[in-house]
Coordinates of C-alpha atoms in Angstrom, one line a residue:
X1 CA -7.1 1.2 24.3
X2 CA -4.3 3.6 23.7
X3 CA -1.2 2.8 21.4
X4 CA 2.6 2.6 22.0
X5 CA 4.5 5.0 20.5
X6 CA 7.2 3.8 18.6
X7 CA 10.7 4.9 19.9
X8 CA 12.1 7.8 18.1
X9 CA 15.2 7.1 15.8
X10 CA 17.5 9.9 16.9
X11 CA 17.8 8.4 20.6
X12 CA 21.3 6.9 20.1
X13 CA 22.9 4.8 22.7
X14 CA 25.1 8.3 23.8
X15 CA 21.5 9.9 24.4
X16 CA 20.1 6.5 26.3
X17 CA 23.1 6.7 28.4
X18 CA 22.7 10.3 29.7
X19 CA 19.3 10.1 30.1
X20 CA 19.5 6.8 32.1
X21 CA 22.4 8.7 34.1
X22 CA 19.5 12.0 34.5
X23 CA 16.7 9.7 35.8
X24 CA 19.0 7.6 38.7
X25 CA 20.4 11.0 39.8
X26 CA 16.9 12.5 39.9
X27 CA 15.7 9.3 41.5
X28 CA 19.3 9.9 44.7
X29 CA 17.9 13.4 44.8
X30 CA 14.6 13.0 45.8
X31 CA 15.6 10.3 48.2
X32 CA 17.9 12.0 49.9
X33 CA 17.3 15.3 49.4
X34 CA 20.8 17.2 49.4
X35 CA 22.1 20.7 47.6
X36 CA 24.9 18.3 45.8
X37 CA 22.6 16.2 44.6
X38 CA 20.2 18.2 43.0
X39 CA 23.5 20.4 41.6
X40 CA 24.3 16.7 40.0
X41 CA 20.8 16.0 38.9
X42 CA 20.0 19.8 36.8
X43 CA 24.2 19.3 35.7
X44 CA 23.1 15.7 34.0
X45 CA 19.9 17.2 33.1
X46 CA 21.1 19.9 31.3
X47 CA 23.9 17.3 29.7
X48 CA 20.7 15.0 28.4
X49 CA 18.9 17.6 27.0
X50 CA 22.0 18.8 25.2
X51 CA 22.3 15.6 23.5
X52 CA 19.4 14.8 23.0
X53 CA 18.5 18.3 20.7
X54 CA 22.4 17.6 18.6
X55 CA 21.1 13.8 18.2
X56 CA 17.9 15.3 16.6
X57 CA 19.5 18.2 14.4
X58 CA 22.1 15.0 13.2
X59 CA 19.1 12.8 12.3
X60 CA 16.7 15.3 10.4
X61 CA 20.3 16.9 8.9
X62 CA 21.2 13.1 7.7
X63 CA 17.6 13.0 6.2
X64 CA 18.5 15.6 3.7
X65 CA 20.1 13.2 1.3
X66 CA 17.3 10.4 2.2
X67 CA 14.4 12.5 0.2
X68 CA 14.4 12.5 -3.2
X69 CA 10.4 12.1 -3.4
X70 CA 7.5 12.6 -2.0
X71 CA 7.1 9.2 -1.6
X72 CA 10.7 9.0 0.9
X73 CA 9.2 11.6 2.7
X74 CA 5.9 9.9 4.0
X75 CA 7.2 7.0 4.4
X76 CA 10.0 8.4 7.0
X77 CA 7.0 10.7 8.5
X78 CA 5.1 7.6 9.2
X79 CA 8.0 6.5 10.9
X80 CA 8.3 8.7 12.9
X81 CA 5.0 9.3 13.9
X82 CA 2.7 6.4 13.5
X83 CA 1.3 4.3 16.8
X84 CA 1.8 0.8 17.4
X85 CA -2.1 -0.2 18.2
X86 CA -2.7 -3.0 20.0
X87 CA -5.9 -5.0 19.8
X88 CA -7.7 -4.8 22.7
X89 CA -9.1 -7.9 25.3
X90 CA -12.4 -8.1 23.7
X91 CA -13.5 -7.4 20.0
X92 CA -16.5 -6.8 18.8
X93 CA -18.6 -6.9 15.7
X94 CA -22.4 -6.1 15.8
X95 CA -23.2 -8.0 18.2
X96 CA -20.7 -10.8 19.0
X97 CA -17.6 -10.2 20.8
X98 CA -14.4 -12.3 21.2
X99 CA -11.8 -12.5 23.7
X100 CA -9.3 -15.5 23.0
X101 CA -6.8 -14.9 19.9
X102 CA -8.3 -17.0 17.9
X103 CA -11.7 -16.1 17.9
X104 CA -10.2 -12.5 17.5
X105 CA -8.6 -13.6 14.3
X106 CA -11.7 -15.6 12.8
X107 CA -13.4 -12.6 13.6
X108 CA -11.3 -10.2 11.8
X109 CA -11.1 -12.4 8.6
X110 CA -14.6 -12.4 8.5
X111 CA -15.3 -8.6 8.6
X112 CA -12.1 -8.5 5.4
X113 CA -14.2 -11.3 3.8
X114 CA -17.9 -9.7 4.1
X115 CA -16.1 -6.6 1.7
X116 CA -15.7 -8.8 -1.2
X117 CA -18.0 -8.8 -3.8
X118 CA -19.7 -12.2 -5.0
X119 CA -18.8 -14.5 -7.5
X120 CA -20.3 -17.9 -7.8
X121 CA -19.3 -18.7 -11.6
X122 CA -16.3 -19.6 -12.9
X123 CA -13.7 -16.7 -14.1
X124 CA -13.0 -16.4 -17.8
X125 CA -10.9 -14.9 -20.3
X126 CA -12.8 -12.6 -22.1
X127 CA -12.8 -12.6 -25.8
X128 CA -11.0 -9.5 -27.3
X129 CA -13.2 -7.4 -29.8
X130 CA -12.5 -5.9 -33.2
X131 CA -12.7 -2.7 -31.6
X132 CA -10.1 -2.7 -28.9
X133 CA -6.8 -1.1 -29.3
X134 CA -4.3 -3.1 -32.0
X135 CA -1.5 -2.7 -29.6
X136 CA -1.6 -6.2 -27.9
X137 CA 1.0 -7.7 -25.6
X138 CA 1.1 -11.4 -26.0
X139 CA 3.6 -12.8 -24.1
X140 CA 5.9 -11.8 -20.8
X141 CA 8.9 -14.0 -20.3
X142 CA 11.3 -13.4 -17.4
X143 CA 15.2 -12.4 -17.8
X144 CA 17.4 -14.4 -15.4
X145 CA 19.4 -10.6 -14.9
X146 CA 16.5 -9.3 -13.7
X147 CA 15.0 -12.3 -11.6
X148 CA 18.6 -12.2 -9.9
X149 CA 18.2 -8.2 -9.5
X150 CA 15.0 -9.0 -7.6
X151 CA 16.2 -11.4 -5.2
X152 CA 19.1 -8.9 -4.2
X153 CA 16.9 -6.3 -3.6
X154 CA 15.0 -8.4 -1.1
X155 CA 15.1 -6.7 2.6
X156 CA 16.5 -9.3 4.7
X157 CA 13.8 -8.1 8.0
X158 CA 11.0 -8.2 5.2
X159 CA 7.8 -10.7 6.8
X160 CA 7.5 -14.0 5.1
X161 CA 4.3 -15.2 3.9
X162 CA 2.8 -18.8 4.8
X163 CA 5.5 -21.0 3.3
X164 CA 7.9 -19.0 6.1
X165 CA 10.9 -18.3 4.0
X166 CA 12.8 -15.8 5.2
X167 CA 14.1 -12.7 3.4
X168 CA 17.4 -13.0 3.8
X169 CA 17.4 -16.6 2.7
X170 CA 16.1 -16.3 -1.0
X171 CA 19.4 -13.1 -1.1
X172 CA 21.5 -15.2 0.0
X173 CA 21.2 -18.3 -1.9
X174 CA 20.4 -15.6 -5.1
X175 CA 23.6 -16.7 -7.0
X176 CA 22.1 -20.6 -6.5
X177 CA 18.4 -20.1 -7.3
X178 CA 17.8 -17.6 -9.5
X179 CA 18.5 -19.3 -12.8
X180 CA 16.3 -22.0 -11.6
X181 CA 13.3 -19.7 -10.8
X182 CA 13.9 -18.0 -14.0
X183 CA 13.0 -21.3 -15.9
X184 CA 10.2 -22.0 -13.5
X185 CA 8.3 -18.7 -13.7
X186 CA 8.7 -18.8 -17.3
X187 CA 7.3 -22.3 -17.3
X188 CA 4.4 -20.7 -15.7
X189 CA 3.7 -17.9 -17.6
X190 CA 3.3 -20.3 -20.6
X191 CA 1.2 -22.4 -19.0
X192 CA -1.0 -19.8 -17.2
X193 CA -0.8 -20.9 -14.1
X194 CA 0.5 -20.0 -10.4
X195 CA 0.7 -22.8 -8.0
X196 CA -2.1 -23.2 -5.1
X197 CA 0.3 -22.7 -2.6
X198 CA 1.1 -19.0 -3.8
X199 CA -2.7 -18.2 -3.7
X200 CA -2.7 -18.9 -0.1
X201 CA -1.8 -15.3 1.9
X202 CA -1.8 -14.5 6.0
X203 CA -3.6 -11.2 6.8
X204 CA -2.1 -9.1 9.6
X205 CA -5.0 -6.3 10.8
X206 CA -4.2 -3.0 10.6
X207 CA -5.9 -0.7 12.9
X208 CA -7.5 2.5 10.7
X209 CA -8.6 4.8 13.4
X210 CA -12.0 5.0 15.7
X211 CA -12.7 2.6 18.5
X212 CA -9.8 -0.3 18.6
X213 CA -12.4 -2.4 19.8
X214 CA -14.3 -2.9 16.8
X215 CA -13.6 -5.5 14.0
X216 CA -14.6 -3.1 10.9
X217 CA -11.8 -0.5 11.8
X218 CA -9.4 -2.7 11.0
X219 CA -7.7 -3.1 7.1
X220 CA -6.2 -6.2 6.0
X221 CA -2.4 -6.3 4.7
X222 CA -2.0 -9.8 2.7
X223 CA 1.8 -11.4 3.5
X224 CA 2.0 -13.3 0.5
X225 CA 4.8 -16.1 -0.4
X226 CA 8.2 -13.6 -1.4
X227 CA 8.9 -15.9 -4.5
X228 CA 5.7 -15.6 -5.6
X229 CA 5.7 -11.5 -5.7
X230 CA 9.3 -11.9 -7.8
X231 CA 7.0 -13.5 -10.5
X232 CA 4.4 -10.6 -9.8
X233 CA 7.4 -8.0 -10.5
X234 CA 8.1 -8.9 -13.3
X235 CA 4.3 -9.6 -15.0
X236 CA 3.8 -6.4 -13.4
X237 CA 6.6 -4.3 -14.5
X238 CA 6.4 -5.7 -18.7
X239 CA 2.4 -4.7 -18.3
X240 CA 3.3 -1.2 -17.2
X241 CA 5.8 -0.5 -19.4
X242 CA 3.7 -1.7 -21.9
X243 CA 0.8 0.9 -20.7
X244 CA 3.7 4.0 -20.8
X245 CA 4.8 2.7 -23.9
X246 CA 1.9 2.8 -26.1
X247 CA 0.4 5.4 -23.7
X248 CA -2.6 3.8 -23.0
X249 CA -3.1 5.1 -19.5
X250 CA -5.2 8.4 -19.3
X251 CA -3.4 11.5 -19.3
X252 CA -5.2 12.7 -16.1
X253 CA -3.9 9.6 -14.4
X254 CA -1.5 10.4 -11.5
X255 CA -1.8 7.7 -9.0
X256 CA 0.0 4.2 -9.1
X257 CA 2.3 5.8 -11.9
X258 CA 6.0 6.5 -12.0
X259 CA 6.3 9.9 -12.3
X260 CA 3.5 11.4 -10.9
X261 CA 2.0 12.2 -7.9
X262 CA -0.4 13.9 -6.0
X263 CA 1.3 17.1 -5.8
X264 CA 0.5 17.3 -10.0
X265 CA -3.3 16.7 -9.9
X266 CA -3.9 18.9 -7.2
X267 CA -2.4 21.5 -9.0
X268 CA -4.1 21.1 -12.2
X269 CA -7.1 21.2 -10.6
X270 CA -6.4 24.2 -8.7
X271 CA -5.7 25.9 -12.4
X272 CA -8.9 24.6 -12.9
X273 CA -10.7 26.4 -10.4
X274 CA -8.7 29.6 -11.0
X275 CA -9.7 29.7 -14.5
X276 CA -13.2 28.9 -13.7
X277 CA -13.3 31.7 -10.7
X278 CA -11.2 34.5 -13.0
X279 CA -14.4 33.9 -15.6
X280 CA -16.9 34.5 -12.7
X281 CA -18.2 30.9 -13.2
X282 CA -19.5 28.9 -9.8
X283 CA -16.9 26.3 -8.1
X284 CA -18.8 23.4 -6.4
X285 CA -17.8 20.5 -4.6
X286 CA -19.5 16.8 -4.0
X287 CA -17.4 14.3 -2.2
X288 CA -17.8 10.2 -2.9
X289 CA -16.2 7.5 -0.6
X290 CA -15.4 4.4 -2.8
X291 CA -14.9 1.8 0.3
X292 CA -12.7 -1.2 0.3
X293 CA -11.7 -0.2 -3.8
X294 CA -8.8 -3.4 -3.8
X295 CA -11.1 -5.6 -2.0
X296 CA -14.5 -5.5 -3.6
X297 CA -13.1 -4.8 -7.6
X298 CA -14.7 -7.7 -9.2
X299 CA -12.2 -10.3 -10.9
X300 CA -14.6 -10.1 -14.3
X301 CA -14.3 -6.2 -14.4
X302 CA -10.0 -6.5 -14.0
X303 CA -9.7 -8.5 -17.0
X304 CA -12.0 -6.7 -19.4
X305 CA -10.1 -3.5 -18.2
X306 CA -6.8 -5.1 -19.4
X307 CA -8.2 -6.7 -22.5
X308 CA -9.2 -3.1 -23.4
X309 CA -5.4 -1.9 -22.9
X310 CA -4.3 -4.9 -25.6
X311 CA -3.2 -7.6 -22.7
X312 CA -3.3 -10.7 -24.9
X313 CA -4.5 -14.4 -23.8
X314 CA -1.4 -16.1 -23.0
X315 CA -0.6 -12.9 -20.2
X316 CA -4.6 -13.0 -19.2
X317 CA -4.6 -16.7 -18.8
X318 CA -2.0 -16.3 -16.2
X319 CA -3.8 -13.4 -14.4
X320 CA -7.3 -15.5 -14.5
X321 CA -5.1 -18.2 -12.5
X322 CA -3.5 -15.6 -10.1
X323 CA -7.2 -14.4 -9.1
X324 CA -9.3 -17.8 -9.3
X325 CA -9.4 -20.1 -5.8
X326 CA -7.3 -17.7 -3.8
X327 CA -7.3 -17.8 0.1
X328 CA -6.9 -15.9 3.0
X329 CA -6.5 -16.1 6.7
X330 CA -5.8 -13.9 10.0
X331 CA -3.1 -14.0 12.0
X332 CA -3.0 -12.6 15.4
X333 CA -0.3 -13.2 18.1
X334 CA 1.1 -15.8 15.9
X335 CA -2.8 -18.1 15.8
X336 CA -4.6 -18.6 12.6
X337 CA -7.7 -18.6 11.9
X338 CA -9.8 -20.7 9.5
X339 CA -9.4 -19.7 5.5
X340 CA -11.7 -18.1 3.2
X341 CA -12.2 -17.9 -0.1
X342 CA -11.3 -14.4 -1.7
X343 CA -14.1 -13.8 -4.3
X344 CA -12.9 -10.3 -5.3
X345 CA -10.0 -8.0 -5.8
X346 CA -6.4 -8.2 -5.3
X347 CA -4.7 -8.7 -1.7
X348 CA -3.6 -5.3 -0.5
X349 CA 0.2 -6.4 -0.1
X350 CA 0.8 -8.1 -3.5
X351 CA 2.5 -6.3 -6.6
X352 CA -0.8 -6.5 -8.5
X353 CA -3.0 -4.6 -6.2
X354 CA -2.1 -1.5 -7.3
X355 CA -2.1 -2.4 -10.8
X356 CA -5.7 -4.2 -10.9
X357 CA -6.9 -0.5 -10.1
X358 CA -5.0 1.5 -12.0
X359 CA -6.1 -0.5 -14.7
X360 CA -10.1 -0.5 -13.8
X361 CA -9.4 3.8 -13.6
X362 CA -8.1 4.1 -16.9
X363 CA -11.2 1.8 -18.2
X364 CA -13.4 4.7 -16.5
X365 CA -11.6 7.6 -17.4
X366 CA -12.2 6.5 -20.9
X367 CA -16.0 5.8 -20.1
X368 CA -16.5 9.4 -18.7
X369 CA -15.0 11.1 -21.4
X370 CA -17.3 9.6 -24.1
X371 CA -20.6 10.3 -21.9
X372 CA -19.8 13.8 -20.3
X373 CA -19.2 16.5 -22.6
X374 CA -16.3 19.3 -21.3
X375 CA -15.1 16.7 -18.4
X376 CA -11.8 17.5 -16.8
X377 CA -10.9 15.4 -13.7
X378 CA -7.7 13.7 -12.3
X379 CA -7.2 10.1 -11.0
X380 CA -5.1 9.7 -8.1
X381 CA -3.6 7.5 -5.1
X382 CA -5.4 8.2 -2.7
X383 CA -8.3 10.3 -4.2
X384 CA -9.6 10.5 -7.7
X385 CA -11.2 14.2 -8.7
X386 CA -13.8 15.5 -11.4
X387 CA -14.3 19.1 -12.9
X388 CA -17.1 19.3 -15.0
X389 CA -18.0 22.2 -16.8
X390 CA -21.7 23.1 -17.9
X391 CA -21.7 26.8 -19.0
X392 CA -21.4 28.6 -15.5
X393 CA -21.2 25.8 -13.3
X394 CA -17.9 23.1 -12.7
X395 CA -18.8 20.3 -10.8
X396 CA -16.0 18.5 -8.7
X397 CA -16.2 15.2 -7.8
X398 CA -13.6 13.8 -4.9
X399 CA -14.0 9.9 -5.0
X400 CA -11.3 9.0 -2.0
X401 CA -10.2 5.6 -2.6
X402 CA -10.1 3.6 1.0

C-alpha cells in the first residue's frame, strides 16, 4: 500500500490560493473550450508557478538560521521528505493475518515483544568490586530551577502517554507544579522507586520499509507518561555529566554524545584507511547487523555497565525499579491491545534509551581494547566501526545498530 506524502511546508495560503485559482480555470477551459479561456488558464498558471518557486526560495532561505547541526538538518530533511504509511487491511505475520484494528495491534505488540531477550529471575543490583573505577556517583537530587526549565520546554502538540496529559497542560500550570514535583521526584530517587503507572507505555508502529503488510517491518516508539521523562532528564542528564566529567566514556565514542557526531568517526576512520593504504597495507571490510540493540539489551548487562562507570547504589536502585515490571501495549487507530511484560531493554521513546546503550558500548570498547592488540574502531549512532591492524592487514568491522 502506497504512503501519503506529507504536504510540503512552503505552500503558504498565497500559493494554495493561486493554485486553487489555476485548477478551476483549467477545469472552465476544458469545458468550454475558448481562446480567452485558455489565455486565463496559462496567465494563472504561469502566476502559481511563480509563487510557488519565491515560496520555496523564502522557506529553504529562512532555513539558513534554523541549522546549526547536523542534527537540525535531518530532522528538517525528514520533514520534508518522509511518507506517512498507512497500515494496510490485512497484516500478516508467518502465518496468521489480521484485519480488524485490534487484532492488528495485538499483533504488532507481539512481533515488538518476541525481540526482547528473557528474563525469568528477579533483577538485582549488582555488588561493586574493588576493582572498578573510585569515581562513584552516589546520589542525584533534582533542582526545582531545572524541573521548572523542563516543564517550559515541553512542546505543547507533543503526544501524551497513557495517563493522557497533555503537553500544554503540565507548561502551563509550570509555575503551580513544579515545586511540588521537585519534592516528589526527589522523594523517589531516595527511595528507588518509580511508580507502576510510569512503567506502563503505548507503542505507536512505525513502518521501517519492505512490504507494509508484514508485522516485523514495523519498529515500536514507546509514548511514555511526560512527567515521568522530566524525572528521566534529570537522572539522565547528572549521569552524563558525570561520564564527561570524569571522562569515563571511550574516546572513540561518537554516538549518543554531545558534541560529536557521525561526521567525526567517519573521518577518523577514513585517516585510518589512508594511512593504512599510503603504507601499502590491505583495507578489508566485514559488516555485522546488531538487530533490535534497545529492545533485546538485557536489564542485568545495563547495570553492570554502569556500576563499571562508578554509578552508586542509591542511583542503581532507582534504575533497577525503572526497568523491573514494565509494560507495554499497541495502539492503533486509537484501540489497544492487551499488555506485555517488557523483559529487556529500554522503550525506544524514553530519555534512557539512549543512555542504557551508550553505557553497554563503552563497557565493550573497554573489553576490546584489553583482548585485541593494535584495535582502532569508533562507536557511533547509527553504526559502530572497527580497524584492526595485524602487520599488513586492518580489519573493519561495521556493526549498524537497528
Amino acid at each position: 500500500m502506497s504512503g501519503k506524502k506529507k504536504q510540503v511546508p512552503w505552500l503558504t495560503a498565497l500559493v494554495l490560493q493561486r493554485i486553487s485559482k489555476r485548477n478551476a480555470a483549467r477545469k472552465l477551459a476544458k469545458r468550454k473550450d475558448t481562446p480567452s479561456l485558455w489565455q486565463r488558464f496559462r496567465c494563472l498558471r504561469n502566476k502559481a508557478m511563480e509563487a510557488v518557486r519565491a515560496a520555496k526560495r523564502a522557506f529553504f532561505k529562512s532555513l539558513s538560521s534554523k541549522i546549526s547541526t547536523t542534527k537540525d538538518f535531518w530532522r528538517i530533511y525528514y520533514s520534508i521528505t518522509s511518507v506517512q504509511q498507512q497500515i494496510p487491511s490485512i497484516l500478516s505475520r508467518g502465518v496468521t493475518t489480521a484485519t480488524s484494528a485490534f487484532d492488528q495491534a495485538t499483533m504488532l505488540n507481539d512481533q515488538f515483544a518476541s525481540t526482547f531477550s528473557a528474563r525469568d529471575t528477579p533483577l538485582e543490583v549488582p555488588a561493586r568490586s574493588g576493582g572498578e573505577s573510585c569515581t562513584s556517583l552516589e546520589v542525584i537530587r533534582c533542582s526545582e530551577d531545572k524541573v521548572y526549565h523542563a516543564l517550559c520546554a515541553i512542546r505543547p502538540q507533543v503526544a501524551p502517554g497513557p495517563n493522557g496529559i497533555l503537553g500544554w497542560m503540565l507548561r502551563g500550570a509550570s509555575l503551580s507544579i513544579y515545586s511540588s514535583l521537585t519534592m516528589i521526584f526527589n522523594a523517589f530517587l531516595r527511595l528507588g522507586r518509580v511508580p507502576s503507572a510510569w512503567k506502563n507505555s503505548n507503542v505507536t508502529p512505525i513502518f521501517k520499509s519492505g512490504d507494509a503488510g508484514l508485522a516485523l517491518n514495523y519498529r515500536p516508539i514507546s509514548l511514555l507518561s511526560l512527567v515521568s521523562k522530566i524525572l528521566e532528564r534529570q537522572v539522565h542528564d547528572v549521569i552524563q555529566q558525570h561520564l564527561l566529567e570524569h571522562d569515563l566514556l571511550s574516546d572513540v565514542q561518537f554516538g549518543f554524545r554531545p558534541g560529536a557526531s557521525t561526521q567525526e568517526a567517519i573521518l577518523a576512520d577514513t585517516k585510518g584507511w589512508h594511512w593504512s593504504l599510503e603504507k601499502s597495507e590491505n583495507v578489508a571490510c566485514v559488516f555485522f547487523d546488531l538487530s533490535k540493540a534497545f529492545d533485546s539489551l538485557p536489564h542485568p548487562l545495563i547495570l553492570d555497565s554502569l556500576v563499571r562507570v562508578g554509578i552508586g547504589r542509591e542511583v542503581l536502585l532507582w534504575i533497577r525499579d525503572y526497568l523491573s515490571d514494565r509494560s507495554q501495549q499497541a495502539v492503533l487507530r486509537r484501540i489497544k491491545s492487551p499488555a506485555v511484560p517488557i523483559k529487556s531493554g529500554v522503550p525506544q521513546g524514553s530519555i534512557q534509551a539512549p543512555f542504557s546503550l551508550l553505557s553497554q558500548l563503552t563497557s565493550s570498547a573497554r573489553f576490546l581494547y584489553l583482548h585485541w592488540e593494535g584495535l582502532a574502531f569508533s562507536l557511533m549512532t547509527s553504526a559502530t566501526t572497527g580497524l584492526f591492524r595485524n602487520k599488513k592487514t586492518f580489519w573493519l568491522f561495521r556493526m549498524t545498530l537497528i
